[in-house]
């Protein structure tokens, strides 16, 4: 499942939405170090965000039982926490 979230679905999203990878990024995560109960895939404009830590981005947040997902607009706070 980790490979599906982190590699296969992001690649499929880029292809199906015909996104220019010099402008947009798509990243999926099943957790860093420890696995999360709620994996996610983000789509972001590289001129606004560098990923989930900084800027604004849309995210598909999967339910714990993987029966569905939520689509939301998120703001990265890691950058702000480190800066202030």
Short mmCIF file of C-alpha atoms in Angstrom, two decimals:
data_model
loop_
_atom_site.label_atom_id
_atom_site.label_comp_id
_atom_site.label_asym_id
_atom_site.label_seq_id
_atom_site.Cartn_x
_atom_site.Cartn_y
_atom_site.Cartn_z
CA UNK A 1 0.00 0.00 0.00
CA UNK A 2 2.88 2.38 0.73
CA UNK A 3 4.08 2.21 -2.88
CA UNK A 4 0.57 2.91 -4.16
CA UNK A 5 0.24 6.07 -2.03
CA UNK A 6 3.78 7.37 -2.44
CA UNK A 7 4.50 6.47 -6.08
CA UNK A 8 1.70 5.00 -8.18
CA UNK A 9 -1.20 7.36 -7.37
CA UNK A 10 0.90 10.56 -7.60
CA UNK A 11 2.19 9.45 -11.01
CA UNK A 12 -1.36 8.56 -12.14
CA UNK A 13 -2.68 11.96 -10.98
CA UNK A 14 0.08 13.81 -12.85
CA UNK A 15 -0.67 11.83 -16.02
CA UNK A 16 -4.48 11.91 -15.91
CA UNK A 17 -4.65 15.63 -15.07
CA UNK A 18 -1.92 16.35 -17.63
CA UNK A 19 -0.01 18.44 -15.08
CA UNK A 20 3.26 20.08 -16.11
CA UNK A 21 5.84 18.81 -13.60
CA UNK A 22 7.84 22.03 -13.94
CA UNK A 23 4.81 23.88 -12.47
CA UNK A 24 3.03 21.32 -10.27
CA UNK A 25 4.08 18.71 -7.76
CA UNK A 26 2.17 15.67 -6.52
CA UNK A 27 3.38 13.88 -3.42
CA UNK A 28 1.94 10.99 -1.45
CA UNK A 29 2.91 9.92 2.04
CA UNK A 30 2.20 7.00 4.30
CA UNK A 31 4.19 8.67 7.09
CA UNK A 32 7.78 9.66 7.75
CA UNK A 33 9.53 7.07 9.91
CA UNK A 34 6.32 5.73 11.43
CA UNK A 35 3.33 4.82 9.29
CA UNK A 36 0.30 7.06 9.66
CA UNK A 37 -3.28 5.83 9.99
CA UNK A 38 -4.35 8.47 7.48
CA UNK A 39 -2.13 8.52 4.38
CA UNK A 40 -2.41 11.52 2.06
CA UNK A 41 -1.62 12.80 -1.42
CA UNK A 42 -1.03 16.50 -2.06
CA UNK A 43 -1.12 18.50 -5.27
CA UNK A 44 0.68 21.82 -5.18
CA UNK A 45 1.85 24.69 -7.34
CA UNK A 46 5.64 24.85 -7.04
CA UNK A 47 5.60 28.67 -7.17
CA UNK A 48 3.49 28.73 -3.98
CA UNK A 49 4.55 25.60 -2.09
CA UNK A 50 7.56 23.35 -1.84
CA UNK A 51 5.46 20.55 -0.39
CA UNK A 52 3.44 19.95 2.75
CA UNK A 53 5.71 21.99 5.06
CA UNK A 54 5.31 25.42 3.46
CA UNK A 55 2.61 27.25 1.52
CA UNK A 56 -0.86 26.16 0.45
CA UNK A 57 -1.83 22.94 -1.29
CA UNK A 58 -4.77 20.64 -1.94
CA UNK A 59 -4.70 17.27 -0.24
CA UNK A 60 -6.57 13.99 -0.43
CA UNK A 61 -6.61 12.66 3.14
CA UNK A 62 -7.62 9.01 3.22
CA UNK A 63 -9.89 7.57 5.89
CA UNK A 64 -8.27 5.22 8.39
CA UNK A 65 -10.05 2.20 6.89
CA UNK A 66 -9.26 3.42 3.32
CA UNK A 67 -12.98 3.38 2.46
CA UNK A 68 -12.87 6.96 1.19
CA UNK A 69 -11.05 10.26 1.42
CA UNK A 70 -11.49 13.94 2.20
CA UNK A 71 -10.37 16.68 -0.18
CA UNK A 72 -9.20 19.88 1.50
CA UNK A 73 -6.98 22.91 1.10
CA UNK A 74 -4.20 22.90 3.67
CA UNK A 75 -1.49 25.26 4.84
CA UNK A 76 1.95 24.03 5.79
CA UNK A 77 3.04 25.15 9.25
CA UNK A 78 6.47 23.55 9.65
CA UNK A 79 8.14 26.54 7.99
CA UNK A 80 6.29 29.01 10.25
CA UNK A 81 7.09 27.02 13.40
CA UNK A 82 10.79 27.01 12.52
CA UNK A 83 10.87 30.70 11.55
CA UNK A 84 8.93 32.05 14.55
#
